[in-house]
PDB file of C-alpha atoms in Angstrom:
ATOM      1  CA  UNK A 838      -6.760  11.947 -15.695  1.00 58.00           C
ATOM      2  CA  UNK A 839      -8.489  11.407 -12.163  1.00 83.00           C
ATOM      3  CA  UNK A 840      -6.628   9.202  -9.581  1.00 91.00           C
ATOM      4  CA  UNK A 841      -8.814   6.539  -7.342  1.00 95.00           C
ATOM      5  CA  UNK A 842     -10.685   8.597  -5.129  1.00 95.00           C
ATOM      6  CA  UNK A 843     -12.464   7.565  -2.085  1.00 96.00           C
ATOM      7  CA  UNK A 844     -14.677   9.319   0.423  1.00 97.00           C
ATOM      8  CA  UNK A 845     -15.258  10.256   2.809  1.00 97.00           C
ATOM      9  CA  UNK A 846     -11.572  11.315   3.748  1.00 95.00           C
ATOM     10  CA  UNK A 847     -12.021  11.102   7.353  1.00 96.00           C
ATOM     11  CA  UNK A 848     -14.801   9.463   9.590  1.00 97.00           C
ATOM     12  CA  UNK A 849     -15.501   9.537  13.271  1.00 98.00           C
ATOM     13  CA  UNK A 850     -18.202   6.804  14.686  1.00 97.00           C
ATOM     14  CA  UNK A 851     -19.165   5.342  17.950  1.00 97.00           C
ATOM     15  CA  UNK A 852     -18.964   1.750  18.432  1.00 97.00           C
ATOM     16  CA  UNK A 853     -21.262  -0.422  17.143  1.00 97.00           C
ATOM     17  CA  UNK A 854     -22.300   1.564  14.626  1.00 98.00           C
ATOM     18  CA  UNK A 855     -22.293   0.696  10.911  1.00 98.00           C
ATOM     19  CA  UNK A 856     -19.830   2.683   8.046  1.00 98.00           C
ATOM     20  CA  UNK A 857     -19.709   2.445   4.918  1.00 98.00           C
ATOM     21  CA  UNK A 858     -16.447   3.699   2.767  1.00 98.00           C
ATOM     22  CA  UNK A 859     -16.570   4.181  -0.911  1.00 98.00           C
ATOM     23  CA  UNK A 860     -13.695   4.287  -3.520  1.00 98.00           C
ATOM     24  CA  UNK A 861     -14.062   5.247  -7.184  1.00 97.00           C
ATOM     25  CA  UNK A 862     -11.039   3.587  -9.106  1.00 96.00           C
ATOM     26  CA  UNK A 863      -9.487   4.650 -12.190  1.00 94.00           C
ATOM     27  CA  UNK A 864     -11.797   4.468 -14.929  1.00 93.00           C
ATOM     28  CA  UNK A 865     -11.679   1.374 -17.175  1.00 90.00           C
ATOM     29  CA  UNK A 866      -9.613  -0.305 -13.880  1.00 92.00           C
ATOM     30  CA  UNK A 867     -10.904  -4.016 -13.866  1.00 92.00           C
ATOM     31  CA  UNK A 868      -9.298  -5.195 -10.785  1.00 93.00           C
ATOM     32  CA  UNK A 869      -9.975  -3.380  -7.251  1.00 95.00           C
ATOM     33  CA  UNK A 870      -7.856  -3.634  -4.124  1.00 95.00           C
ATOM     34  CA  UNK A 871      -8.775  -2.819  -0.542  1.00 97.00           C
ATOM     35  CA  UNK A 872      -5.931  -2.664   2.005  1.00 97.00           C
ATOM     36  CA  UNK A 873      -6.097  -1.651   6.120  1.00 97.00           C
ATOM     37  CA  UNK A 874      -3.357   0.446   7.368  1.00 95.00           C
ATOM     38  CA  UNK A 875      -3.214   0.481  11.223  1.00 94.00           C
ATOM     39  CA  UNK A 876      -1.123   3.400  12.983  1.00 90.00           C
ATOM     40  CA  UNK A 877       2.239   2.624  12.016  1.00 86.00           C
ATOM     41  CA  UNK A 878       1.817  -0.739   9.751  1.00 90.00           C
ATOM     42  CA  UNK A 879       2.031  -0.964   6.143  1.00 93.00           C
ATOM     43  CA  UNK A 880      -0.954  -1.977   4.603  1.00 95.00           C
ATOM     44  CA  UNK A 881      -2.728  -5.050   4.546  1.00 96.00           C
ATOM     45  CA  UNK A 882      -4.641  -6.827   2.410  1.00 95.00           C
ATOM     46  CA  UNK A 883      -8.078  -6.862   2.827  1.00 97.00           C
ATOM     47  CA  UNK A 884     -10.177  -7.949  -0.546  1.00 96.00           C
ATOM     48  CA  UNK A 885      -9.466  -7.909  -4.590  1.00 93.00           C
ATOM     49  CA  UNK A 886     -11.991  -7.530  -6.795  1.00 93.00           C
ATOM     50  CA  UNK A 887     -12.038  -8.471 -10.694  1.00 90.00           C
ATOM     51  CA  UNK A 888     -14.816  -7.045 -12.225  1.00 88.00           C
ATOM     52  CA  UNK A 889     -17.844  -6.828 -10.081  1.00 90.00           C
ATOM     53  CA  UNK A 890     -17.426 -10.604  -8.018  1.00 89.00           C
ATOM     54  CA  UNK A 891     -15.052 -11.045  -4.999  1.00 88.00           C
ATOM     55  CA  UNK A 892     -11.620 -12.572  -6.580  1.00 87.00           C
ATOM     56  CA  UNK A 893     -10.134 -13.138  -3.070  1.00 90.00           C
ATOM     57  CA  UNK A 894     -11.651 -12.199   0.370  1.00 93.00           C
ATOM     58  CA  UNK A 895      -9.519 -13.715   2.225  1.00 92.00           C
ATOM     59  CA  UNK A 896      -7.978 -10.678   4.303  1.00 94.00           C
ATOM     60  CA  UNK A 897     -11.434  -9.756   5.533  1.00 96.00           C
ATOM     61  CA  UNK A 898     -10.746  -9.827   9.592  1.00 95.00           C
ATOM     62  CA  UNK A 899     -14.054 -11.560  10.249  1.00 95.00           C
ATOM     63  CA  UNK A 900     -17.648 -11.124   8.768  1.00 95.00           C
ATOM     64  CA  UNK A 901     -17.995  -8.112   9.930  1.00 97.00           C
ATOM     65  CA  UNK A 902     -16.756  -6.746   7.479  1.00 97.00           C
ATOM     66  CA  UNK A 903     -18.309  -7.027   3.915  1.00 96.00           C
ATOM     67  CA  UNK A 904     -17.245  -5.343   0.122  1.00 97.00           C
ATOM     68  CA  UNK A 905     -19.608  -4.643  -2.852  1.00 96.00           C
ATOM     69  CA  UNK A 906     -18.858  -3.673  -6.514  1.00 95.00           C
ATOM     70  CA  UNK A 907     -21.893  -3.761  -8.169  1.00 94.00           C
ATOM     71  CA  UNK A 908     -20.899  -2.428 -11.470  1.00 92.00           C
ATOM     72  CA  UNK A 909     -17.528  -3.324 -11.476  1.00 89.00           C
ATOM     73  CA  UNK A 910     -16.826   0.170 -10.722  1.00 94.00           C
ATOM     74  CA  UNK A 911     -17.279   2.199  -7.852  1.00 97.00           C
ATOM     75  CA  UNK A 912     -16.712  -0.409  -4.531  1.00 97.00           C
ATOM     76  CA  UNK A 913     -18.100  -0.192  -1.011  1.00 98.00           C
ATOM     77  CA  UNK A 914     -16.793  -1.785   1.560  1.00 98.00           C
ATOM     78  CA  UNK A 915     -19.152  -1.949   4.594  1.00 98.00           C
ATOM     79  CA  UNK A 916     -18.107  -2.239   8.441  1.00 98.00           C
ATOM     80  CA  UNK A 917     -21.223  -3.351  10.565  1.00 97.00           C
ATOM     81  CA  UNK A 918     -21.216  -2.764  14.712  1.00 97.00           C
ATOM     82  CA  UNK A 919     -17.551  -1.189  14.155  1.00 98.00           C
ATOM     83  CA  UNK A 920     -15.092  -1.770  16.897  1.00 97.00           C
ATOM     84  CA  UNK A 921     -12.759   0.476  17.955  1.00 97.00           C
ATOM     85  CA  UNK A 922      -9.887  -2.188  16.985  1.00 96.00           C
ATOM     86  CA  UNK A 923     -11.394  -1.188  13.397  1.00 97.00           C
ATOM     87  CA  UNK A 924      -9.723   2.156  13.392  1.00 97.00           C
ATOM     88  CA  UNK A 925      -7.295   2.213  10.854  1.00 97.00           C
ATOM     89  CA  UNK A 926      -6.819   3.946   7.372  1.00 96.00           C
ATOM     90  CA  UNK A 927      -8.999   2.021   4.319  1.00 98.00           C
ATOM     91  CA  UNK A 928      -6.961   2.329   1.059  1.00 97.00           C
ATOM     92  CA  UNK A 929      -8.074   1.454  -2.247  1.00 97.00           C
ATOM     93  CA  UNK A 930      -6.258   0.445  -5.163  1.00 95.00           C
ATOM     94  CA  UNK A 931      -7.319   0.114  -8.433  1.00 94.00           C
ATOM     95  CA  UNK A 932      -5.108  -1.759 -11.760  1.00 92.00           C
ATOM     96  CA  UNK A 933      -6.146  -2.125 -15.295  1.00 89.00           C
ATOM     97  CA  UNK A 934      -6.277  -5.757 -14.812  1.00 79.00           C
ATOM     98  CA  UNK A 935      -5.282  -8.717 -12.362  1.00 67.00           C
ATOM     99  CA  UNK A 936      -1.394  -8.922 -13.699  1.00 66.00           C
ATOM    100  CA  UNK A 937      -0.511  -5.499 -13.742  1.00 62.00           C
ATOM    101  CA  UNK A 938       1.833  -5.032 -11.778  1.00 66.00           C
ATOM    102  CA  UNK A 939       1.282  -1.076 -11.190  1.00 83.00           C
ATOM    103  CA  UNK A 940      -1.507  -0.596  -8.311  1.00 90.00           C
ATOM    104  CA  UNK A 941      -2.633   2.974  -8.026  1.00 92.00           C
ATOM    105  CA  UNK A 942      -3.553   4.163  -4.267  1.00 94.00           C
ATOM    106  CA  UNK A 943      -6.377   6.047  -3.246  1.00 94.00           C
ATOM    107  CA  UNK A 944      -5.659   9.080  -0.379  1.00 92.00           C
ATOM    108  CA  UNK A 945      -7.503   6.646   2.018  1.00 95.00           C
ATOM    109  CA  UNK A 946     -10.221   6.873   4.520  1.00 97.00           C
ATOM    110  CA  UNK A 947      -8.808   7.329   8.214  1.00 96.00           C
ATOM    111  CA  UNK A 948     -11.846   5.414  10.183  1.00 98.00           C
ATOM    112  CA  UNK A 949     -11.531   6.617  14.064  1.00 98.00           C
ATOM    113  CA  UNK A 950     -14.271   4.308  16.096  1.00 98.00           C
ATOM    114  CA  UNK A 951     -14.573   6.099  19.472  1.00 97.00           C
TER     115      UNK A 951
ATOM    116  CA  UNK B 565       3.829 -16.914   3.493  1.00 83.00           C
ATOM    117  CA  UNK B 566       5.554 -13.565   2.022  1.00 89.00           C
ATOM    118  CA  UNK B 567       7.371 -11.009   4.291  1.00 93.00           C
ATOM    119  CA  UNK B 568       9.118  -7.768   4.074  1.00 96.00           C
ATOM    120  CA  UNK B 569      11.682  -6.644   7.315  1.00 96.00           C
ATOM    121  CA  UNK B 570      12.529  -2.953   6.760  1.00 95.00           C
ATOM    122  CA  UNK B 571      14.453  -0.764   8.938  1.00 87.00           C
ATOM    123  CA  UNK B 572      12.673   0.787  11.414  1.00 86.00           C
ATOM    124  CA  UNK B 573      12.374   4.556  11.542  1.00 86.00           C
ATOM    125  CA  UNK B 574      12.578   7.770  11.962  1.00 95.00           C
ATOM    126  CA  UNK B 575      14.869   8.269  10.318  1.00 96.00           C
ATOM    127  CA  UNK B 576      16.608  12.215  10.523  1.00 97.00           C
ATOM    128  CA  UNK B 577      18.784  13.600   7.946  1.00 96.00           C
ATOM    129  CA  UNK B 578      20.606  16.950   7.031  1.00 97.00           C
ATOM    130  CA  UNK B 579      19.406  18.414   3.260  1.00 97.00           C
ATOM    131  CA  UNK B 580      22.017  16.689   1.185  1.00 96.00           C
ATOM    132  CA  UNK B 581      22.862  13.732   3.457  1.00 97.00           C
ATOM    133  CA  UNK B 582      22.990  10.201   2.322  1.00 97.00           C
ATOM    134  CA  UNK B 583      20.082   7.708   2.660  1.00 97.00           C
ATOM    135  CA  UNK B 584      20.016   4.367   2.748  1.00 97.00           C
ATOM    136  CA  UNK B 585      16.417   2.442   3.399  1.00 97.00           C
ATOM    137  CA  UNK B 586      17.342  -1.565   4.138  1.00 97.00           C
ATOM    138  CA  UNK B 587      14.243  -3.636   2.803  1.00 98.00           C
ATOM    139  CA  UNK B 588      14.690  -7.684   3.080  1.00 97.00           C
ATOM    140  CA  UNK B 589      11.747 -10.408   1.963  1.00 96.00           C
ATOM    141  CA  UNK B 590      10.925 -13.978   1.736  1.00 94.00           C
ATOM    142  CA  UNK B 591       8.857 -14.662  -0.902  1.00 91.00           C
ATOM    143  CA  UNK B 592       8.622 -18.090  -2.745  1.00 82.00           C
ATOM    144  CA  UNK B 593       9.527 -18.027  -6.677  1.00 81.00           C
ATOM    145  CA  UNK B 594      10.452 -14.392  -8.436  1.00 85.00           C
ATOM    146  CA  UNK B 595       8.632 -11.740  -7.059  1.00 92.00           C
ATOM    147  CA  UNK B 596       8.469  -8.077  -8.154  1.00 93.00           C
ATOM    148  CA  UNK B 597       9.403  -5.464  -5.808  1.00 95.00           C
ATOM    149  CA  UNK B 598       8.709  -1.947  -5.192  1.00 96.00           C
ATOM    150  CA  UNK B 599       9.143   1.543  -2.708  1.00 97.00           C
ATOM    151  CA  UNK B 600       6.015   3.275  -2.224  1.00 96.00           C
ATOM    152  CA  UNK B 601       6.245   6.681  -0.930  1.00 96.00           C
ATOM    153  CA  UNK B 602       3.710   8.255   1.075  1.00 93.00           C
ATOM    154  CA  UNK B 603       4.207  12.354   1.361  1.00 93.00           C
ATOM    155  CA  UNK B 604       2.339  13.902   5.091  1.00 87.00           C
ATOM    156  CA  UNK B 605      -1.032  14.381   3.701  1.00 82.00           C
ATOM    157  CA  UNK B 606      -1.300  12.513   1.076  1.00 85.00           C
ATOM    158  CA  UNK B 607      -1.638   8.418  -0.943  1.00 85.00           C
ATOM    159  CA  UNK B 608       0.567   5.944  -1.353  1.00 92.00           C
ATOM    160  CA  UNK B 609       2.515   6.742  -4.685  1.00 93.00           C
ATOM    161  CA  UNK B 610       4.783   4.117  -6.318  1.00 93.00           C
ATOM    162  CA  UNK B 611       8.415   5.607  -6.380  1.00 97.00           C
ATOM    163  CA  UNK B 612      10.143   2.841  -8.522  1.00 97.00           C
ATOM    164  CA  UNK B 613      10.288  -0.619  -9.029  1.00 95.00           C
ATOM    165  CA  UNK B 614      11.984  -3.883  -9.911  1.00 95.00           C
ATOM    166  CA  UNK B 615      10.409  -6.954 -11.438  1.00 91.00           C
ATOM    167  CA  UNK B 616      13.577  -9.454 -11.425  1.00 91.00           C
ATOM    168  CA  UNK B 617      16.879  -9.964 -10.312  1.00 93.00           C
ATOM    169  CA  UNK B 618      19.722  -7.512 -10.872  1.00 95.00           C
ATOM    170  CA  UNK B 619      17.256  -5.166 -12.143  1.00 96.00           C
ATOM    171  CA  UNK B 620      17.751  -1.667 -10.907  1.00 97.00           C
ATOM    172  CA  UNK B 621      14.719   0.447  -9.992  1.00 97.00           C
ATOM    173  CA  UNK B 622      15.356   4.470 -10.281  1.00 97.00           C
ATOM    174  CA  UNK B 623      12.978   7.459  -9.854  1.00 97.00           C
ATOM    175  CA  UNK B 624      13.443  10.961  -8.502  1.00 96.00           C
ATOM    176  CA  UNK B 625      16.977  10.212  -7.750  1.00 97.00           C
ATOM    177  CA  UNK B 626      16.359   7.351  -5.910  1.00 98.00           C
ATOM    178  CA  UNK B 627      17.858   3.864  -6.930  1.00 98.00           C
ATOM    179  CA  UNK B 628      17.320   0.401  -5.773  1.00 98.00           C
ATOM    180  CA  UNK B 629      18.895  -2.642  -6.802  1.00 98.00           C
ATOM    181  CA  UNK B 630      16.956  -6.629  -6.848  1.00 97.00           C
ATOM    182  CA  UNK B 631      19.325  -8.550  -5.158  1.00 96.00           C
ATOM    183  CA  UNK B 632      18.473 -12.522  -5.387  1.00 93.00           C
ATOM    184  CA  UNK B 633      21.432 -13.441  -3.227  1.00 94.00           C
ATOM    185  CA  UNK B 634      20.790 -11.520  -0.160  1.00 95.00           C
ATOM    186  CA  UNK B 635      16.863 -11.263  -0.841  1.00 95.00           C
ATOM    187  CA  UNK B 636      17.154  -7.398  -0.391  1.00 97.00           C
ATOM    188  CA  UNK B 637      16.012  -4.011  -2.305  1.00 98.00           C
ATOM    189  CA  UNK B 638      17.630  -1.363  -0.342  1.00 98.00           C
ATOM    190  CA  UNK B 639      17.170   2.194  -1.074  1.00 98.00           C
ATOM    191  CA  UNK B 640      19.458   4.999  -1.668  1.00 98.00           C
ATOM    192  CA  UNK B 641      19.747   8.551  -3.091  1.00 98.00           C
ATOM    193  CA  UNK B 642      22.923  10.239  -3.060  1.00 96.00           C
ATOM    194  CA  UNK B 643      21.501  13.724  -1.679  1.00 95.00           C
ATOM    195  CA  UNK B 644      18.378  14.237  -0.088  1.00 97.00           C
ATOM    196  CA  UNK B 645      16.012  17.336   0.236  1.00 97.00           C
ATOM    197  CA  UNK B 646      13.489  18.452   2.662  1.00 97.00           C
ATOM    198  CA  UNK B 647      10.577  17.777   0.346  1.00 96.00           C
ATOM    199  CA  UNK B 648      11.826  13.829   0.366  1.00 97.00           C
ATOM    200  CA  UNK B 649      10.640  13.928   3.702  1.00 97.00           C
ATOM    201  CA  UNK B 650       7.943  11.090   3.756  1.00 97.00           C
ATOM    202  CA  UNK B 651       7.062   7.835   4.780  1.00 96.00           C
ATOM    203  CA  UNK B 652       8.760   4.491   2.704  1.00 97.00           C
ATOM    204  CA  UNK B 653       7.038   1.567   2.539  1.00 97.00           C
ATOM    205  CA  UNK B 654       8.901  -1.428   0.592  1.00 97.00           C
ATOM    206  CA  UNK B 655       6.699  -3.704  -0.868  1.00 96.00           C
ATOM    207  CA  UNK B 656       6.629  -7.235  -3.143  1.00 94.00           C
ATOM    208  CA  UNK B 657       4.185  -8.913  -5.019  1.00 90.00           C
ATOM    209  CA  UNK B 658       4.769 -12.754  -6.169  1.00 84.00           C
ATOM    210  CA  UNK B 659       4.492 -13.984  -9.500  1.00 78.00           C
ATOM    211  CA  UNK B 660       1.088 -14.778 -10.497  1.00 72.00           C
ATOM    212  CA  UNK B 661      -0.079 -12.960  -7.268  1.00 78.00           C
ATOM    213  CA  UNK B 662      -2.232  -9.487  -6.776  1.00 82.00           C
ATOM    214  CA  UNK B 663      -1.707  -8.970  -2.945  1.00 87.00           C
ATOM    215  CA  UNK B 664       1.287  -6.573  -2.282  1.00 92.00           C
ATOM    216  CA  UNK B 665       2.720  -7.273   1.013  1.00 94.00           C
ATOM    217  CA  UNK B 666       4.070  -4.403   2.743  1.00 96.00           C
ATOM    218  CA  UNK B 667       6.693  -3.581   5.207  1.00 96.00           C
ATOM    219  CA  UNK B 668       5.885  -1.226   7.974  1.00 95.00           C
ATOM    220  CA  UNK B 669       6.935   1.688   6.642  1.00 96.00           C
ATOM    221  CA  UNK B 670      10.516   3.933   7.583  1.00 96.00           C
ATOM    222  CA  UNK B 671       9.667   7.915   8.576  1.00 96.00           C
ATOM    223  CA  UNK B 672      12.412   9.898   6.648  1.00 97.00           C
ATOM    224  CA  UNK B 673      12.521  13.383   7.550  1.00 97.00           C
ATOM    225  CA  UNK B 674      14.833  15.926   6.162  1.00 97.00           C
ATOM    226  CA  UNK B 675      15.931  19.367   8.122  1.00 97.00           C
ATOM    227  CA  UNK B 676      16.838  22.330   5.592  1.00 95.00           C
TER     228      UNK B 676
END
């Protein structure tokens, strides 16, 4: 079946501008991940999702930064007057439910604020 | 909080070599741990995993062993080829927890 998928795969924007980066998770996935991986880091956590609320938003860098999931499917997360610290890759994860212990990775969304 | 140290990278190894990935943590209680592998070009994939102690993760030839005692899930695999070439990220996830916490990630390349 279809992996998480998230688009777009690459995006270039000037600073201060806003972005928005979308990931479609496995389908029947109840939980949601979102994870920042700067240029040579592992990834970090950024926000978890159960369902369509906001579990844990803890690893949001500052408020900034914002994540929707309407449905409790598809998830944006939304980056408003971007900084060029913000360049990084976005991955999403997705898991069929908070104690899985299996999260499935998205290719990722390499942001590049110039 | 929860850490992982792995060994820093590159790492560059003849086809058929020997690796050996060292991955430590500090986690409070019994947490699960994993490799991720991440091929040039494409997501993070899980490559094998270990949810207690002594367990023994294995996947594609690679092996890695929960050690309580020393804290550490190194991995290993016997005889490498050039398509292992990749980045490894170990990872763990406490017990009741969702947030993986990563290490940085060793570059393993392999020349035919």
């Amino acid at each position: 079946g279809a992996g998480v998928s998230q688009t777009p795969s690459n995006k270039v924007t000037e600073k201060g501008k806003y972005v928005e980066l979308r990931c479609d998770p496995i389908s029947g996935h109840t939980a949601l991940y979102w994870y920042r991986q700067s240029l040579g880091q592992g990834p970090e956590f950024l926000i978890y999702f159960q369902g369509t609320g906001a579990a844990d938003d803890s690893g949001l860098p500052n408020d900034r930064f914002f994540a929707v999931r309407p449905e409790g499917s598809v998830s944006t997360l939304k980056i408003q007057r971007t900084e060029r610290g913000d360049s990084a890759v976005y991955l999403c994860a997705s898991s069929p439910d908070r104690i899985s212990y299996e999260q499935y990775f998205g290719p990722g969304t390499r942001l590049t604020v110039t | 909080g929860n850490s992982v140290t792995q060994m820093e990278g590159p790492v560059t190894l003849s086809e058929e070599a020997f690796l050996t990935i060292n991955c430590t943590y500090t986690a409070t209680g019994y947490p699960s741990l994993f490799w991720y592998v991440q091929y040039p070009g494409e997501g993070l994939q899980l490559l094998l995993k270990a949810t207690k102690a002594d367990d023994k993760g294995s996947n594609k030839g690679f092996e890695a062993t929960y050690r309580k005692e020393t804290t550490s899930f190194h991995l290993e695999k016997g005889s490498v080829q050039v398509s292992d070439s990749a980045v490894y990220f170990c990872a763990l996830l406490s017990s009741n927890d969702y947030k993986l916490s990563f290490g940085a990630g060793t570059t393993v390349t392999v020349r035919a």
